[in-house]
Coordinates of C-alpha atoms and ligand atoms in Angstrom, one line a residue:
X533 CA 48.1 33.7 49.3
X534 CA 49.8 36.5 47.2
X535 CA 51.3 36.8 43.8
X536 CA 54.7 38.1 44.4
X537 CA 57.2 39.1 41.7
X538 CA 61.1 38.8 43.4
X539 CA 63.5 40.7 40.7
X540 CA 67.2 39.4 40.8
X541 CA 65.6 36.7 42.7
X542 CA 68.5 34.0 41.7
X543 CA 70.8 36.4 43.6
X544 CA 71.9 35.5 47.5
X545 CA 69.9 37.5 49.0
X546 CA 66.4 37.1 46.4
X547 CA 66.9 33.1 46.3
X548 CA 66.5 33.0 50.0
X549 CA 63.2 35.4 49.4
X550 CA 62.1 33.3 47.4
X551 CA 62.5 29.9 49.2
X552 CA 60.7 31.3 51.9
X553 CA 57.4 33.2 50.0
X554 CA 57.2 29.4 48.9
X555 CA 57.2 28.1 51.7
X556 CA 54.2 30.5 53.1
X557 CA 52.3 29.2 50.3
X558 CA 52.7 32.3 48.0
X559 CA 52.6 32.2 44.0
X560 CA 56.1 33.6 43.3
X561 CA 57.9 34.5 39.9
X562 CA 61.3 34.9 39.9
X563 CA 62.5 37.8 37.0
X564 CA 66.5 38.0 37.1
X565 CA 68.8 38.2 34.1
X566 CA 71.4 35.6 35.6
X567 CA 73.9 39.2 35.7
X568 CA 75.8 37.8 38.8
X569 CA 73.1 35.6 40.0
X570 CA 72.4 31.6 39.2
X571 CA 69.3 29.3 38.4
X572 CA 71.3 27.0 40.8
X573 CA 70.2 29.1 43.7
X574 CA 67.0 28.1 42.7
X575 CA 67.1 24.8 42.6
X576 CA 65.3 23.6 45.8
X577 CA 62.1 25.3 44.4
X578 CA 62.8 25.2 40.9
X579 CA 59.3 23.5 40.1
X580 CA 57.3 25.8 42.7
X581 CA 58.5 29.2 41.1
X582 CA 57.7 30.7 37.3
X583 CA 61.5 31.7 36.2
X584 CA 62.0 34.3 33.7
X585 CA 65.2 34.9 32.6
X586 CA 65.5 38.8 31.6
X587 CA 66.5 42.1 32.2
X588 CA 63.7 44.2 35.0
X589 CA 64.6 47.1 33.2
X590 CA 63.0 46.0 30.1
X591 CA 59.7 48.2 31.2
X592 CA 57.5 46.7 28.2
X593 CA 58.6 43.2 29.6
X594 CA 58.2 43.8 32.8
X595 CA 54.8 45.1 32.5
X596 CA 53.6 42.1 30.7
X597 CA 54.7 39.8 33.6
X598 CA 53.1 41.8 35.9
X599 CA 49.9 41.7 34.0
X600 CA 49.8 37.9 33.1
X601 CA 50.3 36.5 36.7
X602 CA 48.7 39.5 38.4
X603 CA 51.1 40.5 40.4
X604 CA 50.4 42.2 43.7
X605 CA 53.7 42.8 45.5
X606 CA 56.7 43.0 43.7
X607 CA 60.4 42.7 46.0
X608 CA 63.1 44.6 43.7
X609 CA 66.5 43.2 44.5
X610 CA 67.8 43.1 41.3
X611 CA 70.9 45.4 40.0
X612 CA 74.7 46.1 41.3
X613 CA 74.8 44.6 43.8
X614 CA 78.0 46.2 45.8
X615 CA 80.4 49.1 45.3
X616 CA 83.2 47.8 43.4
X617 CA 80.8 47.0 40.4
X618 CA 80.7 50.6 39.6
X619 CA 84.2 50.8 39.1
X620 CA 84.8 52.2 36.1
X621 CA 80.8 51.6 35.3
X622 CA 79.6 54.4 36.5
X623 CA 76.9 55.4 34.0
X624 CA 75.5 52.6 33.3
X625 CA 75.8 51.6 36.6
X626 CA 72.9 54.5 37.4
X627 CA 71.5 53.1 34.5
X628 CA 70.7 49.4 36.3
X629 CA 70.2 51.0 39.2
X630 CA 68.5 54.1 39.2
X631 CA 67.0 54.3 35.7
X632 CA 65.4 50.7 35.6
X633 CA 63.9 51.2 39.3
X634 CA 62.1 54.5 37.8
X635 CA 60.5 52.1 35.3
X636 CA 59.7 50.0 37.9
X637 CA 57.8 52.3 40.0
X638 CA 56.2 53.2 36.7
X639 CA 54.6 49.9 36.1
X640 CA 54.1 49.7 39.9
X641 CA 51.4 52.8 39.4
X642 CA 49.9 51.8 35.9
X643 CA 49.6 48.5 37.2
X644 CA 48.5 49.3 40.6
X645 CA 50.4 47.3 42.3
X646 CA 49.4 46.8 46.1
X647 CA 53.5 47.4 47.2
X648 CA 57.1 47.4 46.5
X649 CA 59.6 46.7 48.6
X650 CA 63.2 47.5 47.4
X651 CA 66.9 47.1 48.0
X652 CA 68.7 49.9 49.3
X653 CA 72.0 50.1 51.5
X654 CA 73.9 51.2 54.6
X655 CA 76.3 51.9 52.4
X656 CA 74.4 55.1 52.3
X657 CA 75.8 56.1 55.5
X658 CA 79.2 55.7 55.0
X659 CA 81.2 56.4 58.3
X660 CA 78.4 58.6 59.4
X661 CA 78.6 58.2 63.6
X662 CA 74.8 57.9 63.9
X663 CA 73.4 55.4 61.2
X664 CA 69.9 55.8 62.0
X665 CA 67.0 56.5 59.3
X666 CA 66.9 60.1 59.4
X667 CA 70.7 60.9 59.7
X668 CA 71.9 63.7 57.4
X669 CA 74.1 61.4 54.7
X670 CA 76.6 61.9 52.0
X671 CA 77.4 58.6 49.9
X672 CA 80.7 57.6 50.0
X673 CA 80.7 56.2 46.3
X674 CA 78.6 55.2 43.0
X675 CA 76.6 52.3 44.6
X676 CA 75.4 54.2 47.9
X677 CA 74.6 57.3 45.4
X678 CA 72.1 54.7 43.5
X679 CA 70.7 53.5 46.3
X680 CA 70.2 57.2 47.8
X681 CA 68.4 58.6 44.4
X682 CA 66.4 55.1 44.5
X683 CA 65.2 56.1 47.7
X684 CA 64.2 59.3 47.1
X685 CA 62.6 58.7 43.5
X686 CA 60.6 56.1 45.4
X687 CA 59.4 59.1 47.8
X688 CA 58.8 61.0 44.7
X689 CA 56.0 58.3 43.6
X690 CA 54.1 58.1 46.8
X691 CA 54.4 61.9 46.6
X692 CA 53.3 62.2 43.3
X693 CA 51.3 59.1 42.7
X694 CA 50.7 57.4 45.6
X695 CA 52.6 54.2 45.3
X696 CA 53.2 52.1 48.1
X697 CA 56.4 51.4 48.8
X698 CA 59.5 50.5 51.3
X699 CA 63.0 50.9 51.8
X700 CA 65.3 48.4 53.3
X701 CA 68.7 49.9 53.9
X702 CA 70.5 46.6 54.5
X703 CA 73.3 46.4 56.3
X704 CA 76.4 43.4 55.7
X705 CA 74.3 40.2 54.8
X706 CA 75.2 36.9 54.9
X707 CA 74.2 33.1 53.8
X708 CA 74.4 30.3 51.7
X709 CA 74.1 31.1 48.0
X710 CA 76.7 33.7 47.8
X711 CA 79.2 31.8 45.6
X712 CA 78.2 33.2 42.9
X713 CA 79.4 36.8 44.2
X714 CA 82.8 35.4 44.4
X715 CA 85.0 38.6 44.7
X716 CA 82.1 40.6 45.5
X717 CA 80.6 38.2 49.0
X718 CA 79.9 38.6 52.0
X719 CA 83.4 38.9 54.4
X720 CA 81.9 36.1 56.6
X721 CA 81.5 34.4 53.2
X722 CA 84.8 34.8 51.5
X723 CA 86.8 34.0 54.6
X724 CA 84.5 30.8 55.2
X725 CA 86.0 29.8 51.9
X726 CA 89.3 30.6 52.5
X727 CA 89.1 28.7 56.1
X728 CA 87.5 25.6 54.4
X729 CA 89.9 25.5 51.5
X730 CA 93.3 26.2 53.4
X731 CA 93.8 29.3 51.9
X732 CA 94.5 32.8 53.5
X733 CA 92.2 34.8 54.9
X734 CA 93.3 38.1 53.7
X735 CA 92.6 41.6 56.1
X736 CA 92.6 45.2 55.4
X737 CA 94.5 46.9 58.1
X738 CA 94.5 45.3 61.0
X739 CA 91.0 43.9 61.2
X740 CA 89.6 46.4 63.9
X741 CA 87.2 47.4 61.6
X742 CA 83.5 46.9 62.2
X743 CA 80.6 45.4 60.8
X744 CA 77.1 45.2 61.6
X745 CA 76.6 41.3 59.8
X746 CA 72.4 40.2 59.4
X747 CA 72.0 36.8 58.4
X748 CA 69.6 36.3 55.7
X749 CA 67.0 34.5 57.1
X750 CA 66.6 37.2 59.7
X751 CA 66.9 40.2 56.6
X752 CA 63.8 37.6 54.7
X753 CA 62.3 37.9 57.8
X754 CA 62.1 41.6 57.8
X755 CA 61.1 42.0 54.0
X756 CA 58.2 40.1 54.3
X757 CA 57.3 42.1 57.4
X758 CA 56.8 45.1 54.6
X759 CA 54.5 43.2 52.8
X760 CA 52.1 42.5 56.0
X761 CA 53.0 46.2 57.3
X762 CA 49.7 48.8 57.7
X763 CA 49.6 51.6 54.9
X764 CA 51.2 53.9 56.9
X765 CA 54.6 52.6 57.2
X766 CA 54.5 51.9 53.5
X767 CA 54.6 55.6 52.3
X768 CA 57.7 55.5 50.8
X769 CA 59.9 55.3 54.6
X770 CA 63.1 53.2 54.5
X771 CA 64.5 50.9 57.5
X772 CA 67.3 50.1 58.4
X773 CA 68.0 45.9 58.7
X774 CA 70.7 45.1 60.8
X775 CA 71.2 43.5 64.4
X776 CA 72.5 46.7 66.0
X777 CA 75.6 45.0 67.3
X778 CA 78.6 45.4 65.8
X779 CA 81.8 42.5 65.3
X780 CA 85.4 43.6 64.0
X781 CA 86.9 41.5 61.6
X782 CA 89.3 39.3 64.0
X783 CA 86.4 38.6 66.5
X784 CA 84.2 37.5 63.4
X785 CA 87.3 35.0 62.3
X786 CA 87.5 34.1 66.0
X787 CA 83.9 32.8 65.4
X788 CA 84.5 31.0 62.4
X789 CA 87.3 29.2 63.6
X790 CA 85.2 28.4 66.6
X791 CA 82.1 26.8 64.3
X792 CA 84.3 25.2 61.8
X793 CA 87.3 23.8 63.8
X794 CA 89.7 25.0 61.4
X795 CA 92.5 27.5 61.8
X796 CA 92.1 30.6 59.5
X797 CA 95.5 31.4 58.0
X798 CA 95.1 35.6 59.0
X799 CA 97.0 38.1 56.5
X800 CA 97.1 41.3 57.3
X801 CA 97.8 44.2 54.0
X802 CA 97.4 47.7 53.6
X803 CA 94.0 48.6 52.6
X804 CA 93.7 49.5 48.7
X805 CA 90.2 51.1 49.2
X806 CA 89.2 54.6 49.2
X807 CA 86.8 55.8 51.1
X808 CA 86.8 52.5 53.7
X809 CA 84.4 52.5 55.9
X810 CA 85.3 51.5 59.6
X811 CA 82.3 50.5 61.4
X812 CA 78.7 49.6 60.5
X813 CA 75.9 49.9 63.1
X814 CA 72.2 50.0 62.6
X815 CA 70.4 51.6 64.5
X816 CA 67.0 49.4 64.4
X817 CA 64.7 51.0 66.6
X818 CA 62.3 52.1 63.8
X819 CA 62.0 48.7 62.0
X820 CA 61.3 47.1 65.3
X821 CA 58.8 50.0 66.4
X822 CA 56.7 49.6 62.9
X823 CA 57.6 46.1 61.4
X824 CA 57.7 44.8 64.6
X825 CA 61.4 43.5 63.6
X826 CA 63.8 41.6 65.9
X827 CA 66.3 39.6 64.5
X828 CA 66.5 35.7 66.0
X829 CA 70.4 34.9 65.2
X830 CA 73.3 35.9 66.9
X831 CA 76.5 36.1 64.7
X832 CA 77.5 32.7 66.3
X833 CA 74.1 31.0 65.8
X834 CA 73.9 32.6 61.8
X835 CA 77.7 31.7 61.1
X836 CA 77.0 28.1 62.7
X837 CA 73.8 27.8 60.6
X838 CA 76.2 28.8 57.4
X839 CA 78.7 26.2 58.3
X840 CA 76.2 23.3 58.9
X841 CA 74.1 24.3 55.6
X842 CA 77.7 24.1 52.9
X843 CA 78.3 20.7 54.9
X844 CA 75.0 19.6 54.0
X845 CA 75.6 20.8 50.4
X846 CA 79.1 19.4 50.2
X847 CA 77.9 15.9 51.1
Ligands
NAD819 N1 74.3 41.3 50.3 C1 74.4 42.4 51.0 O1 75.1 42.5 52.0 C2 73.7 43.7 50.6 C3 73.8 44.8 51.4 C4 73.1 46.0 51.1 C5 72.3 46.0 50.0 N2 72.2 44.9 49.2 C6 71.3 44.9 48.0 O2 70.4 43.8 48.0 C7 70.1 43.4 46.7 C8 70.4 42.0 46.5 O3 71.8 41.8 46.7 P1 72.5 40.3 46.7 O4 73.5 40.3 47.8 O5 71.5 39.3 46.7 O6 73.3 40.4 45.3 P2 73.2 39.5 44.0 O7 74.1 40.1 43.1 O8 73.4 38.1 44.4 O9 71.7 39.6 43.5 C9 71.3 40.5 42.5 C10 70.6 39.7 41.4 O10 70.2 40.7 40.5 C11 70.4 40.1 39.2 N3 70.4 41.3 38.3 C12 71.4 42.2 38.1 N4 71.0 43.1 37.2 C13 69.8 42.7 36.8 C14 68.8 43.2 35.9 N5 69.1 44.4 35.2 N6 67.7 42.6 35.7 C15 67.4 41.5 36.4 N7 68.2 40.9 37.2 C16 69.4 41.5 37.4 C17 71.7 39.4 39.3 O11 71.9 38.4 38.3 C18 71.6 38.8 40.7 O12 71.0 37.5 40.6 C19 70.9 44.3 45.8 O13 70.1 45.4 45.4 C20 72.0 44.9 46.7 O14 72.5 46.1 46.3 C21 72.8 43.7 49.5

């Protein structure tokens, strides 16, 4: 049993962490300054969990939490969460993101803390051909560029200090506990809203474009891997999390429509976004040669495991 510190841990994508460090039997605090993210994600383990309600970036805080309940591995999911956030945010954007994870790895080295394991993005890639660990990369926008410089100031701490750490570039996640997001959710997400609620389903173009979708429970999976992971795949490497298959937008309605029974009422507009990227596809050799990663659900069996979870809720 570890003590594990999970920042933005009310978010999708830390709440789902969290439910499942619990379940191993772990001691888990949850830091997250309710930004974008919700206590009510929290709910099921509410009484398991120590909850503290503030900003990671607060060092001084920060380092006080991770002295009082000893903590040994910290998961850093905390910050923007997506690309449109930056809009006209882009400072202090870099400031959540890039600025705050600096203070991070500096309580991660005073504190000597056994491991971090961090947030970054295949955003990073943009519509880079080969999206594969060591690919030569330009970010396409404000987000990807946080998630690059995280990457690389994380490299400068094992470099200069020796702090453990790994990269996750995640690719398009999806869940429960993404209401919250709103705007900002999962495709699979906001069209399973529209679906359910009668509503259109709106499409950029003409929905050829591509994504490589990870359910969550499969992207947990592959976080807590890190954790377990020998020293040698923790100095400072990032992976890739995806499934390495890739679903255009109309197939992936095709497959809600299938698991929910409903009709999706498909618009089709002109895209409004710069700098769109077209297809997403990991390539996951690495993770699965060092984590020993393998994701378990297909896009029908993680769409139908979305579907049957929000009836569950709803009922
Ligand atoms: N969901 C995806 O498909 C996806 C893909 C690539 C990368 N990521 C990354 O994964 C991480 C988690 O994403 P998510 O989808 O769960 O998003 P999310 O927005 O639901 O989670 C982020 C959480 O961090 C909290 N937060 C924001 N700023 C904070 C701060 N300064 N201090 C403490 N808490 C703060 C928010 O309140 C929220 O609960 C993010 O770093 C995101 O960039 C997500």
């Amino acid at each position: 049993m570890s003590s594990i510190l999970i920042t933005g841990g009310a978010g999708f994508i830390g709440s789902h962490l969290a439910e499942q460090l619990v379940k191993a039997g772990h001691n888990v605090v949850v830091m997250d300054n309710l930004f974008l993210g919700t206590e009510d994600n929290l709910k099921a383990i509410r009484e398991s969990i120590v909850f503290y309600k503030h900003g990671y970036e607060d060092k001084a805080f920060l380092l006080g939490i991770v002295k009082k309940h000893r903590i040994e591995y910290i998961y850093h999911l905390a910050g923007y969460s997506s690309a449109p956030m930056f809009d006209g945010k882009e400072a202090h954007g870099m400031m959540m993101n890039v600025v705050g994870f600096i203070g991070l790895l500096d309580v991660c080295r005073d504190m000597n803390v056994k491991r971090l394991m961090y947030a970054s993005s295949s955003s990073i890639y943009g519509d880079a051909k080969f999206q594969v660990e060591d690919a030569k990369v330009k970010p396409p926008n404000f987000y990807a560029l946080s998630k690059y410089a995280m990457e690389h100031a994380a490299r400068l701490y094992f470099d200069l200090y020796k702090v453990q750490s790994i990269g996750y570039r995640f690719f398009s996640v999806y869940g429960r506990n993404e209401v919250h997001k709103k705007q900002f959710a999962n495709l699979i997400s906001q069209f399973l809203w529209a679906i359910e609620a009668g509503k259109d389903v709106v499409i950029y173009g003409d929905g050829t474009q591509s994504r490589d979708f990870i359910y969550v429970l499969d992207l947990c999976n592959a976080l807590i891997l890190g954790m377990k992971a020998g020293e040698c795949y923790a100095r400072a490497g990032v992976y890739n999390v995806g499934t390495s298959e890739t679903f255009n937008l109309n197939d992936m309605i095709d497959v809600l429509e299938e698991m929910t029974g409903k009709k999706a009422l498909r618009k089709y507009v002109a895209n409004p976004i710069k700098n769109y990227v077209t297809v997403t596809k990991a390539d996951t050799a690495k993770a699965k040669r060092d984590l020993g990663f393998v994701p378990q659900f297909s896009l029908k069996q993680g769409i139908s495991h979305l579907v049957s979870a929000r009836k569950i809720i709803h009922s």
